[in-house]
mmCIF file of C-alpha atoms and ligand atoms in Angstrom:
data_model
loop_
_atom_site.group_PDB
_atom_site.id
_atom_site.type_symbol
_atom_site.label_atom_id
_atom_site.label_comp_id
_atom_site.label_asym_id
_atom_site.label_seq_id
_atom_site.Cartn_x
_atom_site.Cartn_y
_atom_site.Cartn_z
ATOM 1 C CA MET N 261 97.886 116.984 96.967
ATOM 2 C CA THR N 262 99.269 119.958 95.117
ATOM 3 C CA VAL N 263 96.652 122.560 94.307
ATOM 4 C CA VAL N 264 97.291 125.398 91.855
ATOM 5 C CA THR N 265 95.112 128.315 92.904
ATOM 6 C CA ASP N 266 93.794 131.223 90.962
ATOM 7 C CA ASN N 267 95.956 133.715 92.786
ATOM 8 C CA PRO N 268 97.939 136.617 91.411
ATOM 9 C CA LYS N 269 101.312 135.152 92.331
ATOM 10 C CA ASN N 270 100.503 131.733 90.868
ATOM 11 C CA GLU N 271 101.515 130.173 94.139
ATOM 12 C CA VAL N 272 101.470 126.422 94.420
ATOM 13 C CA ILE N 273 99.855 125.401 97.683
ATOM 14 C CA GLU N 274 100.599 122.037 99.231
ATOM 15 C CA CYS N 275 97.446 120.444 100.560
ATOM 16 C CA ALA N 276 97.656 118.985 104.065
ATOM 17 C CA CYS N 277 96.547 115.554 102.825
ATOM 18 C CA ASP N 278 100.052 115.124 101.337
ATOM 19 C CA GLN N 279 101.317 114.927 104.904
ATOM 20 C CA GLN N 280 98.740 112.404 106.178
ATOM 21 C CA LYS N 281 100.201 109.188 107.459
ATOM 22 C CA PRO N 282 99.078 106.418 105.122
ATOM 23 C CA ALA N 283 97.683 103.227 106.655
ATOM 24 C CA ILE N 284 100.279 100.751 105.424
ATOM 25 C CA ASP N 285 101.099 97.435 107.069
ATOM 26 C CA LEU N 286 104.842 97.220 106.554
ATOM 27 C CA GLN N 287 104.869 93.628 107.798
ATOM 28 C CA ASP N 288 102.776 92.623 104.809
ATOM 29 C CA ARG N 289 105.017 90.742 102.379
ATOM 30 C CA ARG N 290 103.572 92.697 99.497
ATOM 31 C CA TRP N 291 104.702 95.990 100.983
ATOM 32 C CA LYS N 292 108.124 94.466 101.504
ATOM 33 C CA LEU N 293 108.257 93.842 97.733
ATOM 34 C CA VAL N 294 107.190 97.418 97.066
ATOM 35 C CA ASN N 295 109.836 98.762 99.421
ATOM 36 C CA LEU N 296 112.506 96.594 97.820
ATOM 37 C CA THR N 297 111.602 98.050 94.437
ATOM 38 C CA MET N 298 111.937 101.619 95.690
ATOM 39 C CA LYS N 299 115.147 100.804 97.532
ATOM 40 C CA LYS N 300 116.624 99.217 94.392
ATOM 41 C CA HIS N 301 116.193 102.604 92.710
ATOM 42 C CA ASN N 302 117.514 104.503 95.702
ATOM 43 C CA TYR N 303 114.050 106.008 96.283
ATOM 44 C CA SER N 304 114.398 108.032 93.082
ATOM 45 C CA PRO N 305 111.209 109.620 91.701
ATOM 46 C CA LYS N 306 112.088 107.771 88.476
ATOM 47 C CA ALA N 307 111.018 104.569 90.220
ATOM 48 C CA LEU N 308 107.410 105.761 90.346
ATOM 49 C CA ILE N 309 105.942 103.766 87.448
ATOM 50 C CA GLU N 310 107.777 100.557 88.308
ATOM 51 C CA THR N 311 106.740 100.886 91.948
ATOM 52 C CA LEU N 312 103.116 101.424 90.967
ATOM 53 C CA HIS N 313 103.263 98.329 88.763
ATOM 54 C CA VAL N 314 104.486 96.282 91.724
ATOM 55 C CA ILE N 315 101.618 97.590 93.871
ATOM 56 C CA GLN N 316 99.061 96.927 91.136
ATOM 57 C CA ASP N 317 100.421 93.431 90.563
ATOM 58 C CA SER N 318 100.632 92.618 94.256
ATOM 59 C CA PHE N 319 97.381 94.114 95.538
ATOM 60 C CA GLY N 320 95.270 94.208 92.385
ATOM 61 C CA TYR N 321 94.679 97.945 92.761
ATOM 62 C CA ILE N 322 96.301 101.129 94.090
ATOM 63 C CA ASP N 323 94.316 102.980 96.733
ATOM 64 C CA MET N 324 94.888 106.463 98.182
ATOM 65 C CA ASP N 325 96.935 105.179 101.110
ATOM 66 C CA ALA N 326 99.239 103.385 98.693
ATOM 67 C CA MET N 327 99.535 106.518 96.557
ATOM 68 C CA ARG N 328 100.340 108.643 99.603
ATOM 69 C CA TYR N 329 102.925 106.176 100.814
ATOM 70 C CA VAL N 330 104.721 106.007 97.467
ATOM 71 C CA ALA N 331 104.568 109.783 97.116
ATOM 72 C CA GLN N 332 106.197 110.240 100.497
ATOM 73 C CA GLN N 333 108.859 107.604 99.920
ATOM 74 C CA LEU N 334 109.808 108.880 96.458
ATOM 75 C CA ARG N 335 109.335 112.518 97.414
ATOM 76 C CA VAL N 336 106.866 113.355 94.672
ATOM 77 C CA PRO N 337 103.512 115.129 95.114
ATOM 78 C CA VAL N 338 100.510 112.884 95.715
ATOM 79 C CA SER N 339 98.845 114.709 92.834
ATOM 80 C CA LYS N 340 101.518 113.390 90.485
ATOM 81 C CA VAL N 341 101.037 109.806 91.674
ATOM 82 C CA PHE N 342 97.275 110.194 91.390
ATOM 83 C CA GLY N 343 97.681 111.584 87.873
ATOM 84 C CA VAL N 344 99.793 108.615 86.779
ATOM 85 C CA VAL N 345 97.444 106.045 88.333
ATOM 86 C CA THR N 346 94.353 107.541 86.737
ATOM 87 C CA PHE N 347 96.019 108.139 83.363
ATOM 88 C CA TYR N 348 97.313 104.642 82.641
ATOM 89 C CA HIS N 349 94.746 101.966 81.877
ATOM 90 C CA GLY N 350 96.917 99.323 83.536
ATOM 91 C CA PHE N 351 96.290 100.861 86.978
ATOM 92 C CA THR N 352 93.076 100.749 88.976
ATOM 93 C CA CYS N 353 92.288 102.683 92.152
ATOM 94 C CA LYS N 354 90.037 100.069 93.746
ATOM 95 C CA PRO N 355 88.395 96.772 93.083
ATOM 96 C CA THR N 356 84.817 97.289 92.034
ATOM 97 C CA GLY N 357 83.315 94.234 93.744
ATOM 98 C CA GLU N 358 82.119 93.996 97.344
ATOM 99 C CA HIS N 359 84.622 91.161 97.835
ATOM 100 C CA THR N 360 87.929 90.692 96.087
ATOM 101 C CA LEU N 361 89.765 87.489 95.387
ATOM 102 C CA ILE N 362 93.274 87.982 94.030
ATOM 103 C CA LEU N 363 95.040 84.882 92.818
ATOM 104 C CA CYS N 364 98.821 84.791 92.638
ATOM 105 C CA THR N 365 99.934 83.670 89.203
ATOM 106 C CA GLY N 366 103.649 83.601 89.944
ATOM 107 C CA THR N 367 105.702 80.547 89.063
ATOM 108 C CA ALA N 368 105.574 78.793 92.440
ATOM 109 C CA CYS N 369 101.808 79.188 92.601
ATOM 110 C CA TYR N 370 101.434 78.044 89.029
ATOM 111 C CA VAL N 371 103.425 74.914 89.772
ATOM 112 C CA LYS N 372 101.070 74.231 92.681
ATOM 113 C CA GLY N 373 98.104 74.295 90.370
ATOM 114 C CA ASN N 374 96.594 77.763 90.468
ATOM 115 C CA ASP N 375 95.562 77.254 86.834
ATOM 116 C CA LYS N 376 92.769 75.054 88.198
ATOM 117 C CA MET N 377 91.556 78.010 90.205
ATOM 118 C CA VAL N 378 91.553 80.280 87.179
ATOM 119 C CA GLU N 379 89.571 77.626 85.361
ATOM 120 C CA TYR N 380 87.160 77.308 88.289
ATOM 121 C CA MET N 381 86.461 81.057 88.296
ATOM 122 C CA LYS N 382 85.752 80.904 84.588
ATOM 123 C CA GLN N 383 83.514 77.848 84.709
ATOM 124 C CA LYS N 384 81.644 78.537 87.918
ATOM 125 C CA HIS N 385 81.467 82.335 88.052
ATOM 126 C CA ASN N 386 82.111 83.238 84.425
ATOM 127 C CA LEU N 387 84.970 85.499 85.491
ATOM 128 C CA ASP N 388 88.281 86.006 83.763
ATOM 129 C CA PRO N 389 91.028 87.811 85.697
ATOM 130 C CA ASN N 390 90.250 91.486 86.374
ATOM 131 C CA GLN N 391 86.525 91.028 86.019
ATOM 132 C CA THR N 392 83.661 91.585 88.452
ATOM 133 C CA THR N 393 80.341 89.798 88.605
ATOM 134 C CA SER N 394 77.426 91.754 87.167
ATOM 135 C CA ASP N 395 75.925 92.170 90.659
ATOM 136 C CA ASN N 396 79.242 93.683 91.855
ATOM 137 C CA LYS N 397 79.545 91.122 94.615
ATOM 138 C CA LEU N 398 82.849 89.595 93.565
ATOM 139 C CA SER N 399 85.969 90.873 91.817
ATOM 140 C CA PHE N 400 88.495 88.373 90.562
ATOM 141 C CA MET N 401 92.024 89.617 90.003
ATOM 142 C CA THR N 402 95.477 88.182 89.576
ATOM 143 C CA ALA N 403 98.820 89.275 90.938
ATOM 144 C CA ARG N 404 102.405 88.333 90.229
ATOM 145 C CA CYS N 405 104.405 86.717 92.999
ATOM 146 C CA VAL N 406 103.394 88.349 96.275
ATOM 147 C CA GLY N 407 106.450 87.082 98.148
ATOM 148 C CA ALA N 408 104.808 84.179 99.942
ATOM 149 C CA CYS N 409 105.926 81.348 97.640
ATOM 150 C CA GLY N 410 106.318 78.938 100.557
ATOM 151 C CA LEU N 411 102.530 79.103 100.958
ATOM 152 C CA ALA N 412 101.779 78.392 97.293
ATOM 153 C CA PRO N 413 99.209 78.400 95.896
ATOM 154 C CA VAL N 414 98.481 81.804 97.357
ATOM 155 C CA MET N 415 95.371 83.926 97.155
ATOM 156 C CA ILE N 416 94.429 87.193 98.771
ATOM 157 C CA LEU N 417 90.918 87.242 100.145
ATOM 158 C CA ASP N 418 89.660 90.745 100.865
ATOM 159 C CA GLY N 419 93.228 91.879 101.500
ATOM 160 C CA GLN N 420 94.368 88.908 103.560
ATOM 161 C CA ILE N 421 97.084 86.615 102.205
ATOM 162 C CA VAL N 422 96.195 82.941 102.582
ATOM 163 C CA GLY N 423 98.053 79.954 101.247
ATOM 164 C CA LYS N 424 98.027 76.240 100.676
ATOM 165 C CA LEU N 425 94.365 76.301 99.718
ATOM 166 C CA GLY N 426 92.696 74.261 97.015
ATOM 167 C CA VAL N 427 89.791 74.887 94.712
ATOM 168 C CA GLU N 428 87.383 73.554 97.368
ATOM 169 C CA ASP N 429 88.593 76.135 99.912
ATOM 170 C CA MET N 430 88.238 78.830 97.335
ATOM 171 C CA GLN N 431 84.746 77.660 96.536
ATOM 172 C CA ALA N 432 83.793 77.626 100.229
ATOM 173 C CA LYS N 433 85.080 81.154 100.778
ATOM 174 C CA ILE N 434 83.240 82.527 97.780
ATOM 175 C CA GLU N 435 80.023 80.822 98.851
ATOM 176 C CA GLU N 436 80.414 82.263 102.336
ATOM 177 C CA TRP N 437 80.798 85.752 100.839
ATOM 178 C CA LEU N 438 77.892 85.394 98.461
ATOM 179 C CA ASN N 439 75.552 83.803 101.001
ATOM 180 C CA HIS N 440 76.379 86.423 103.584
ATOM 181 C CA ALA N 441 75.669 89.119 101.021
ATOM 182 C CA ASN N 442 72.223 87.626 100.407
ATOM 183 C CA GLN N 443 71.207 87.673 104.082
HETATM 184 S S1 FES H 571 104.634 82.691 93.167
HETATM 185 FE FE1 FES H 571 102.849 82.990 94.354
HETATM 186 S S2 FES H 571 103.631 83.885 96.142
HETATM 187 FE FE2 FES H 571 105.394 83.633 94.954
#
């Protein structure tokens, strides 16, 4: 992170955390989408906002590791990425719930009936996309195509991509989370 100090020369000091290696799983299809976006723009710093949108849409939030990774790839200071993420309302740094269910709302997943899942979350848990239960146990988010269309309908359960699941599977997973939280 770039830190401007109160020194007579107005030196800009690069913080060591800019150099930290971010924990990114490059085999994750979502990161492949992010990398494709940056590559398409030749890793230009101008790709920053679009890249952040892809991360937000694919993961549901943009954490510090993601910010560091993008900063390194696009050769911009982490402080700049952090500033953009925290300035725009469309970006969030983390899900607020203890557990996060992200539902892909891309075309292939829609065709496979993910609208029933959106409806289930509304009826059963009173959650619209990007909302968290009042006890902070469960965040429900949506993402655009996460690059796993062959597994449609796809959801991401606490960061893990799973596919070909129905409403009953979703229900079982949520109950497991909520019951475990109550123990
Ligand atoms: S549309 Fe859902 S993974 Fe592609």
